[in-house]
Amino acid sequence: MAPPIKLPKHITDLPAYTPIEPFEVLSARINRPPDKIIKLDANENPFGMSPRAREALADLRFAHIYPDPESRALRSALANFCAVPADNLLAGAGADELIDLVMRVTLEKGDVILNCPPTFGMYRFDGDLNGATVVDIFRKPDFSLDLPALLQAAEEFQPKLIFLTSPNNPDGSLITREVIERILELPALVVLDEAYIEFASPSDLGRSASLIQQVARRDNLIVLRTFSKLAGLAGLRVGYGAFPGWMMQVLWKAKQPYNVNVAASVAAIAALKDESYLLNTVAILVAERQRMLVELAKFGFLSPFPSESNFILCTVTGRNALELKERLANDHGIFIRYFNKPGLTDCIRISVGTPEQNDLLLATLREIVK
Ligand SMILES: Cc1ncc(COP(=O)(O)O)c(C=O)c1O
């Protein structure tokens, strides 16, 4: 049926929606109960939330009351956790919501954003959705940024926003401080997505690796973070960002009033109170990452990239990567991510699981290649 009104061109031009299969549908499709599925395809935290977060959810008393639009309790807990003034912090329904919000308050149709693929897909998605012109500056084969190309594009296109991801998804590499400093000299707003930063310096939960404390001192740096990876709360949708002071008043005006729901908020606060749980689970995941890097490299057909995150990207040679992914899923209930696009030909990305899940993946791979 044709729409009775004319839709904006940038909306009709969006790529078609590709549905993501929820857990229960996956489980029914491969005829395996959900607890027999090993989901290593979305960089979720296999340990799930802290027991304290679970208790806080069980005790939730005010779900019938709208949440605090300013998420004051959560922002105050975050101010302690990150040592950033609460006045510079905003919570969102995942970092995803904040990526869109930043674009909505800064861009007019046709404004340019610089994107550095291969990277997280939401910058392009939200850029297209917001009618921006998204200019891709491809990373080098080792996934480091092509700084000269980026500086030249900045000169040529005068972007309003530059999206940087450190550690980068899908490879897990960090951007060096020097490179970020150079980019911050540009007359653009730099959005540094640190969704996985806690895995880059696990002994202090990302504090030494993060640039979040720089935000209050700069006028063009935004740092985004999330509870999805660190705290096992991906399904509750809660993330946060640190923003320069001038931007906060703009964001308060534009954000949806009740963007962080009460369940997400109490679970996130409880998760932050249980720092020993976070330290312990992140330490296990990082130790497992290191073990998996070594073990995966032993399969001659896999070349893993070093990672500072909770996933490992591998190029696959001499075997069909798609077929490998399909066999793991359909025959063994192990889900990994497959990529085949510019900069990511024949690649798989494996999220780090629990030690048992990783053992099972390795045993299954050995079985498959026998
Ligand atoms: C780099 C990066 N940023 C942000 C997100 C989304 O975070 P959230 O779950 O808080 O929306 C992801 C999720 O995969 C990601 O990889």
Tab-separated table of C-alpha atoms and ligand atoms in Angstrom:
chain	number	residue	atom	x	y	z
A	1	MET	CA	0.000	0.000	0.000
A	2	ALA	CA	1.397	3.424	-0.970
A	3	PRO	CA	1.742	5.986	1.858
A	4	PRO	CA	-0.918	8.734	1.685
A	5	ILE	CA	1.732	11.361	2.388
A	6	LYS	CA	5.154	12.048	0.911
A	7	LEU	CA	7.910	10.723	3.157
A	8	PRO	CA	11.218	12.593	3.438
A	9	LYS	CA	13.769	11.378	0.896
A	10	HIS	CA	16.376	10.543	3.520
A	11	ILE	CA	13.808	8.208	5.128
A	12	THR	CA	12.739	6.459	1.914
A	13	ASP	CA	16.434	6.117	1.042
A	14	LEU	CA	17.182	4.170	4.252
A	15	PRO	CA	18.232	0.567	3.655
A	16	ALA	CA	15.428	-1.964	4.204
A	17	TYR	CA	14.894	-3.146	7.765
A	18	THR	CA	16.591	-6.464	8.493
A	19	PRO	CA	14.951	-8.078	11.499
A	20	ILE	CA	17.172	-9.413	14.270
A	21	GLU	CA	15.996	-12.781	15.522
A	22	PRO	CA	15.273	-12.701	19.248
A	23	PHE	CA	16.676	-15.400	21.477
A	24	GLU	CA	13.458	-17.463	21.608
A	25	VAL	CA	13.089	-17.406	17.813
A	26	LEU	CA	16.713	-18.505	17.360
A	27	SER	CA	16.122	-21.244	19.843
A	28	ALA	CA	12.969	-22.475	18.050
A	29	ARG	CA	14.659	-22.287	14.629
A	30	ILE	CA	17.519	-24.560	15.596
A	31	ASN	CA	15.347	-26.630	17.884
A	32	ARG	CA	17.430	-26.120	21.009
A	33	PRO	CA	16.313	-24.729	24.402
A	34	PRO	CA	17.621	-21.201	25.161
A	35	ASP	CA	19.903	-22.451	27.949
A	36	LYS	CA	21.634	-24.736	25.448
A	37	ILE	CA	22.488	-21.843	23.156
A	38	ILE	CA	25.879	-20.157	23.360
A	39	LYS	CA	25.433	-16.639	22.138
A	40	LEU	CA	28.782	-15.147	21.162
A	41	ASP	CA	27.547	-12.882	18.382
A	42	ALA	CA	26.672	-9.552	20.045
A	43	ASN	CA	29.434	-8.891	22.598
A	44	GLU	CA	27.042	-9.308	25.498
A	45	ASN	CA	28.382	-10.206	28.933
A	46	PRO	CA	27.897	-13.942	29.458
A	47	PHE	CA	28.037	-13.619	33.262
A	48	GLY	CA	24.975	-11.431	33.317
A	49	MET	CA	24.226	-8.930	36.028
A	50	SER	CA	25.505	-8.820	39.583
A	51	PRO	CA	23.323	-10.613	42.153
A	52	ARG	CA	22.883	-7.211	43.778
A	53	ALA	CA	21.335	-5.856	40.594
A	54	ARG	CA	19.044	-8.897	40.494
A	55	GLU	CA	17.952	-8.243	44.090
A	56	ALA	CA	17.374	-4.571	43.337
A	57	LEU	CA	15.111	-5.567	40.454
A	58	ALA	CA	13.219	-8.042	42.631
A	59	ASP	CA	12.658	-5.258	45.200
A	60	LEU	CA	11.562	-2.702	42.611
A	61	ARG	CA	8.726	-0.772	44.265
A	62	PHE	CA	7.840	2.153	42.036
A	63	ALA	CA	7.476	0.731	38.553
A	64	HIS	CA	4.009	2.337	38.365
A	65	ILE	CA	5.558	5.813	38.746
A	66	TYR	CA	7.357	7.504	35.836
A	67	PRO	CA	11.120	7.586	36.235
A	68	ASP	CA	13.170	10.642	37.193
A	69	PRO	CA	13.721	12.495	33.871
A	70	GLU	CA	17.133	13.604	35.147
A	71	SER	CA	18.186	10.137	36.381
A	72	ARG	CA	19.653	11.923	39.417
A	73	ALA	CA	20.442	8.826	41.511
A	74	LEU	CA	22.114	7.072	38.593
A	75	ARG	CA	24.095	10.139	37.552
A	76	SER	CA	25.314	10.619	41.076
A	77	ALA	CA	26.470	6.972	41.231
A	78	LEU	CA	28.152	7.439	37.853
A	79	ALA	CA	29.856	10.629	39.003
A	80	ASN	CA	31.503	8.552	41.732
A	81	PHE	CA	32.352	5.693	39.413
A	82	CYS	CA	33.917	7.841	36.678
A	83	ALA	CA	35.104	10.840	38.709
A	84	VAL	CA	33.220	13.151	36.342
A	85	PRO	CA	30.851	15.843	37.686
A	86	ALA	CA	27.215	14.713	37.538
A	87	ASP	CA	26.493	18.009	35.746
A	88	ASN	CA	28.390	16.660	32.733
A	89	LEU	CA	26.657	13.267	32.685
A	90	LEU	CA	23.519	12.160	30.899
A	91	ALA	CA	22.008	8.666	31.014
A	92	GLY	CA	20.242	7.082	28.066
A	93	ALA	CA	18.437	3.974	26.890
A	94	GLY	CA	21.761	2.483	25.917
A	95	ALA	CA	24.634	4.339	24.297
A	96	ASP	CA	22.583	3.854	21.123
A	97	GLU	CA	20.016	6.423	22.233
A	98	LEU	CA	22.757	8.942	22.960
A	99	ILE	CA	24.343	8.535	19.508
A	100	ASP	CA	21.013	9.501	17.951
A	101	LEU	CA	20.402	12.295	20.468
A	102	VAL	CA	23.791	13.879	19.774
A	103	MET	CA	23.001	13.896	16.067
A	104	ARG	CA	19.495	15.258	16.550
A	105	VAL	CA	20.701	18.272	18.508
A	106	THR	CA	23.704	19.094	16.326
A	107	LEU	CA	22.905	18.294	12.693
A	108	GLU	CA	20.930	20.008	9.993
A	109	LYS	CA	20.092	18.111	6.811
A	110	GLY	CA	23.223	17.528	4.745
A	111	ASP	CA	25.698	18.290	7.535
A	112	VAL	CA	28.708	16.015	7.398
A	113	ILE	CA	29.791	13.438	9.934
A	114	LEU	CA	33.033	11.482	9.630
A	115	ASN	CA	32.773	7.754	10.235
A	116	CYS	CA	35.750	5.377	10.412
A	117	PRO	CA	34.705	1.927	9.198
A	118	PRO	CA	34.994	-0.938	9.744
A	119	THR	CA	33.266	0.107	12.945
A	120	PHE	CA	30.019	0.011	14.888
A	121	GLY	CA	27.120	0.363	12.464
A	122	MET	CA	24.936	2.758	14.432
A	123	TYR	CA	26.879	5.909	13.480
A	124	ARG	CA	25.982	5.413	9.831
A	125	PHE	CA	22.485	4.206	10.647
A	126	ASP	CA	21.704	7.252	12.808
A	127	GLY	CA	23.523	9.567	10.413
A	128	ASP	CA	21.299	8.402	7.547
A	129	LEU	CA	18.235	8.608	9.775
A	130	ASN	CA	19.081	12.193	10.691
A	131	GLY	CA	19.643	13.219	7.070
A	132	ALA	CA	23.392	13.720	7.544
A	133	THR	CA	26.032	13.151	4.895
A	134	VAL	CA	28.136	10.334	6.285
A	135	VAL	CA	31.697	10.372	4.943
A	136	ASP	CA	33.613	7.126	5.462
A	137	ILE	CA	37.342	7.273	6.162
A	138	PHE	CA	38.329	3.625	6.102
A	139	ARG	CA	40.688	2.319	8.743
A	140	LYS	CA	43.979	0.754	7.673
A	141	PRO	CA	44.281	-3.054	7.336
A	142	ASP	CA	45.447	-3.266	10.974
A	143	PHE	CA	42.336	-1.249	11.945
A	144	SER	CA	44.306	1.784	13.078
A	145	LEU	CA	42.862	5.120	11.957
A	146	ASP	CA	44.097	6.641	8.713
A	147	LEU	CA	44.926	9.952	10.369
A	148	PRO	CA	46.203	11.814	7.264
A	149	ALA	CA	43.057	10.824	5.355
A	150	LEU	CA	40.879	11.839	8.280
A	151	LEU	CA	42.578	15.233	8.617
A	152	GLN	CA	42.254	15.817	4.903
A	153	ALA	CA	38.565	14.890	4.950
A	154	ALA	CA	38.046	17.224	7.900
A	155	GLU	CA	39.578	20.047	5.869
A	156	GLU	CA	37.561	19.192	2.784
A	157	PHE	CA	34.133	18.457	4.310
A	158	GLN	CA	34.145	20.555	7.500
A	159	PRO	CA	32.312	17.838	9.477
A	160	LYS	CA	30.263	18.765	12.507
A	161	LEU	CA	30.756	15.388	14.169
A	162	ILE	CA	33.572	12.826	14.113
A	163	PHE	CA	32.816	9.371	15.501
A	164	LEU	CA	35.706	7.434	17.039
A	165	THR	CA	35.441	4.055	18.734
A	166	SER	CA	38.039	2.863	21.204
A	167	PRO	CA	38.245	-0.074	21.607
A	168	ASN	CA	36.820	-0.401	18.130
A	169	ASN	CA	34.073	-2.850	17.284
A	170	PRO	CA	34.621	-5.272	15.468
A	171	ASP	CA	38.395	-5.646	15.979
A	172	GLY	CA	39.036	-4.461	19.546
A	173	SER	CA	41.889	-2.012	18.892
A	174	LEU	CA	42.418	1.165	20.913
A	175	ILE	CA	43.038	4.562	19.334
A	176	THR	CA	46.207	6.100	20.759
A	177	ARG	CA	45.972	9.164	22.956
A	178	GLU	CA	48.171	11.143	20.507
A	179	VAL	CA	45.831	10.434	17.603
A	180	ILE	CA	42.772	11.419	19.640
A	181	GLU	CA	44.510	14.623	20.789
A	182	ARG	CA	45.285	15.527	17.178
A	183	ILE	CA	41.673	14.954	16.138
A	184	LEU	CA	40.457	17.031	19.081
A	185	GLU	CA	42.348	19.997	17.614
A	186	LEU	CA	39.877	20.041	14.706
A	187	PRO	CA	36.922	22.418	14.748
A	188	ALA	CA	34.433	19.538	15.159
A	189	LEU	CA	32.653	17.740	17.973
A	190	VAL	CA	34.410	14.424	18.631
A	191	VAL	CA	32.243	11.555	19.884
A	192	LEU	CA	34.487	8.943	21.485
A	193	ASP	CA	32.581	5.704	21.979
A	194	GLU	CA	34.144	3.776	24.857
A	195	ALA	CA	31.522	1.032	25.099
A	196	TYR	CA	34.243	-1.573	25.792
A	197	ILE	CA	36.849	0.502	27.624
A	198	GLU	CA	36.611	-1.497	30.876
A	199	PHE	CA	38.179	-4.464	29.075
A	200	ALA	CA	41.181	-2.337	28.061
A	201	SER	CA	42.332	-1.744	31.634
A	202	PRO	CA	40.500	-4.417	33.605
A	203	SER	CA	42.261	-3.933	36.945
A	204	ASP	CA	40.720	-0.459	37.311
A	205	LEU	CA	37.613	-1.032	35.158
A	206	GLY	CA	38.818	1.207	32.369
A	207	ARG	CA	39.683	4.199	34.554
A	208	SER	CA	43.270	4.483	33.335
A	209	ALA	CA	42.396	3.758	29.687
A	210	SER	CA	39.412	6.102	29.451
A	211	LEU	CA	39.376	9.743	28.397
A	212	ILE	CA	36.096	10.411	30.162
A	213	GLN	CA	37.688	12.727	32.724
A	214	GLN	CA	38.897	14.978	29.912
A	215	VAL	CA	35.356	15.891	28.974
A	216	ALA	CA	34.763	18.485	31.684
A	217	ARG	CA	37.962	20.269	30.586
A	218	ARG	CA	37.243	20.405	26.828
A	219	ASP	CA	34.514	21.908	24.753
A	220	ASN	CA	34.510	19.415	21.860
A	221	LEU	CA	34.778	15.951	23.427
A	222	ILE	CA	31.902	13.587	24.184
A	223	VAL	CA	32.568	10.151	25.696
A	224	LEU	CA	29.900	7.443	25.518
A	225	ARG	CA	29.784	4.379	27.773
A	226	THR	CA	27.362	1.563	28.499
A	227	PHE	CA	26.187	-0.959	31.077
A	228	SER	CA	25.538	-3.503	28.305
A	229	LYS	CA	29.066	-4.927	28.186
A	230	LEU	CA	30.587	-4.189	31.584
A	231	ALA	CA	27.565	-4.962	33.709
A	232	GLY	CA	25.553	-7.515	31.734
A	233	LEU	CA	22.530	-5.226	31.375
A	234	ALA	CA	22.189	-5.163	27.568
A	235	GLY	CA	18.532	-6.204	27.743
A	236	LEU	CA	17.628	-3.382	30.116
A	237	ARG	CA	19.060	-0.682	27.810
A	238	VAL	CA	21.130	1.674	29.889
A	239	GLY	CA	24.134	3.710	28.881
A	240	TYR	CA	25.549	7.143	29.614
A	241	GLY	CA	27.676	9.864	28.210
A	242	ALA	CA	29.907	12.656	29.456
A	243	PHE	CA	29.312	15.916	27.591
A	244	PRO	CA	30.847	19.380	27.633
A	245	GLY	CA	28.972	21.819	29.875
A	246	TRP	CA	27.612	23.949	26.996
A	247	MET	CA	25.961	20.877	25.507
A	248	MET	CA	24.126	19.676	28.587
A	249	GLN	CA	21.463	22.368	28.448
A	250	VAL	CA	20.800	21.505	24.808
A	251	LEU	CA	20.519	17.806	25.598
A	252	TRP	CA	18.152	18.384	28.540
A	253	LYS	CA	15.841	20.323	26.235
A	254	ALA	CA	15.835	17.693	23.500
A	255	LYS	CA	15.882	14.305	25.193
A	256	GLN	CA	12.768	12.194	25.729
A	257	PRO	CA	11.757	12.901	29.338
A	258	TYR	CA	11.548	9.276	30.554
A	259	ASN	CA	14.332	7.767	28.511
A	260	VAL	CA	15.820	5.588	31.281
A	261	ASN	CA	13.245	3.296	32.835
A	262	VAL	CA	13.116	2.579	36.564
A	263	ALA	CA	14.242	-1.060	36.238
A	264	ALA	CA	17.300	-0.097	34.192
A	265	SER	CA	18.140	2.654	36.620
A	266	VAL	CA	17.989	0.585	39.846
A	267	ALA	CA	19.879	-2.298	38.222
A	268	ALA	CA	22.615	0.041	36.990
A	269	ILE	CA	23.008	1.700	40.389
A	270	ALA	CA	23.179	-1.685	42.137
A	271	ALA	CA	25.701	-2.918	39.561
A	272	LEU	CA	27.978	0.043	40.321
A	273	LYS	CA	27.730	-0.689	44.047
A	274	ASP	CA	29.050	-4.206	43.434
A	275	GLU	CA	32.438	-3.241	42.081
A	276	SER	CA	34.070	-6.485	43.182
A	277	TYR	CA	31.635	-8.417	40.944
A	278	LEU	CA	32.480	-6.154	38.014
A	279	LEU	CA	36.215	-6.476	38.663
A	280	ASN	CA	36.001	-10.229	38.937
A	281	THR	CA	33.877	-10.833	35.829
A	282	VAL	CA	35.886	-8.414	33.689
A	283	ALA	CA	39.137	-10.043	34.877
A	284	ILE	CA	37.842	-13.498	33.905
A	285	LEU	CA	36.717	-12.257	30.486
A	286	VAL	CA	40.076	-10.601	29.827
A	287	ALA	CA	41.997	-13.719	30.897
A	288	GLU	CA	39.717	-15.756	28.631
A	289	ARG	CA	40.266	-13.317	25.785
A	290	GLN	CA	44.013	-13.842	26.063
A	291	ARG	CA	43.581	-17.619	26.204
A	292	MET	CA	41.235	-17.587	23.206
A	293	LEU	CA	43.644	-15.433	21.180
A	294	VAL	CA	46.272	-18.147	21.587
A	295	GLU	CA	43.889	-21.071	21.083
A	296	LEU	CA	42.115	-19.644	18.032
A	297	ALA	CA	45.448	-18.905	16.341
A	298	LYS	CA	46.253	-22.625	16.579
A	299	PHE	CA	43.587	-23.298	13.961
A	300	GLY	CA	45.579	-22.647	10.815
A	301	PHE	CA	42.601	-21.105	9.042
A	302	LEU	CA	41.950	-18.434	11.681
A	303	SER	CA	44.030	-15.265	12.083
A	304	PRO	CA	42.867	-13.424	15.196
A	305	PHE	CA	43.489	-9.709	15.625
A	306	PRO	CA	44.794	-8.539	18.998
A	307	SER	CA	41.916	-7.194	21.076
A	308	GLU	CA	41.499	-4.876	24.054
A	309	SER	CA	37.849	-5.752	24.262
A	310	ASN	CA	35.511	-8.667	25.032
A	311	PHE	CA	35.541	-10.088	21.500
A	312	ILE	CA	38.009	-11.370	18.950
A	313	LEU	CA	37.919	-10.733	15.214
A	314	CYS	CA	39.470	-13.391	12.983
A	315	THR	CA	40.039	-13.532	9.273
A	316	VAL	CA	39.208	-16.928	7.852
A	317	THR	CA	41.392	-18.324	5.090
A	318	GLY	CA	41.126	-21.597	3.209
A	319	ARG	CA	37.636	-22.270	4.608
A	320	ASN	CA	34.234	-20.828	3.953
A	321	ALA	CA	33.632	-18.405	6.844
A	322	LEU	CA	29.882	-18.247	6.280
A	323	GLU	CA	29.582	-22.006	6.256
A	324	LEU	CA	31.597	-22.189	9.478
A	325	LYS	CA	29.273	-19.708	11.147
A	326	GLU	CA	26.182	-21.578	9.895
A	327	ARG	CA	27.470	-24.957	11.048
A	328	LEU	CA	28.312	-23.655	14.508
A	329	ALA	CA	24.812	-22.184	14.796
A	330	ASN	CA	22.639	-24.834	13.207
A	331	ASP	CA	24.436	-27.979	14.337
A	332	HIS	CA	25.868	-26.864	17.680
A	333	GLY	CA	23.826	-23.887	18.926
A	334	ILE	CA	26.901	-21.630	19.005
A	335	PHE	CA	26.282	-18.191	17.518
A	336	ILE	CA	29.132	-16.034	16.247
A	337	ARG	CA	29.117	-13.015	13.917
A	338	TYR	CA	30.094	-13.261	10.266
A	339	PHE	CA	31.175	-10.284	8.158
A	340	ASN	CA	31.862	-9.975	4.476
A	341	LYS	CA	32.080	-6.339	3.482
A	342	PRO	CA	34.768	-3.781	2.626
A	343	GLY	CA	37.602	-3.980	5.143
A	344	LEU	CA	36.121	-7.170	6.603
A	345	THR	CA	36.275	-9.851	3.949
A	346	ASP	CA	35.627	-13.352	5.257
A	347	CYS	CA	35.800	-12.438	8.905
A	348	ILE	CA	34.184	-13.825	12.003
A	349	ARG	CA	33.867	-12.082	15.337
A	350	ILE	CA	33.614	-14.174	18.468
A	351	SER	CA	32.498	-12.609	21.734
A	352	VAL	CA	34.426	-13.936	24.720
A	353	GLY	CA	32.209	-16.306	26.675
A	354	THR	CA	32.531	-17.978	30.060
A	355	PRO	CA	35.466	-20.441	30.321
A	356	GLU	CA	33.023	-23.329	29.777
A	357	GLN	CA	31.456	-21.713	26.705
A	358	ASN	CA	34.886	-20.991	25.249
A	359	ASP	CA	36.005	-24.581	25.867
A	360	LEU	CA	32.924	-25.827	24.087
A	361	LEU	CA	33.513	-23.510	21.133
A	362	LEU	CA	37.124	-24.714	20.830
A	363	ALA	CA	36.119	-28.376	21.095
A	364	THR	CA	33.416	-27.844	18.477
A	365	LEU	CA	35.820	-26.113	16.100
A	366	ARG	CA	38.252	-29.026	16.500
A	367	GLU	CA	35.415	-31.424	15.741
A	368	ILE	CA	34.334	-29.469	12.669
A	369	VAL	CA	37.818	-29.354	11.150
A	370	LYS	CA	38.630	-33.004	11.830
B	1	LIG	C1	30.977	0.455	19.905
B	1	LIG	C2	29.608	0.294	20.462
B	1	LIG	N1	28.967	1.357	20.953
B	1	LIG	C3	27.744	1.255	21.470
B	1	LIG	C4	27.081	0.043	21.499
B	1	LIG	C5	25.677	-0.015	22.001
B	1	LIG	O1	25.620	0.107	23.380
B	1	LIG	P1	24.226	0.070	24.110
B	1	LIG	O2	23.857	-1.352	24.328
B	1	LIG	O3	24.497	0.799	25.388
B	1	LIG	O4	23.231	0.791	23.255
B	1	LIG	C6	27.694	-1.100	21.012
B	1	LIG	C7	26.993	-2.395	21.037
B	1	LIG	O5	27.364	-3.372	20.473
B	1	LIG	C8	28.991	-0.967	20.454
B	1	LIG	O6	29.617	-2.024	19.924
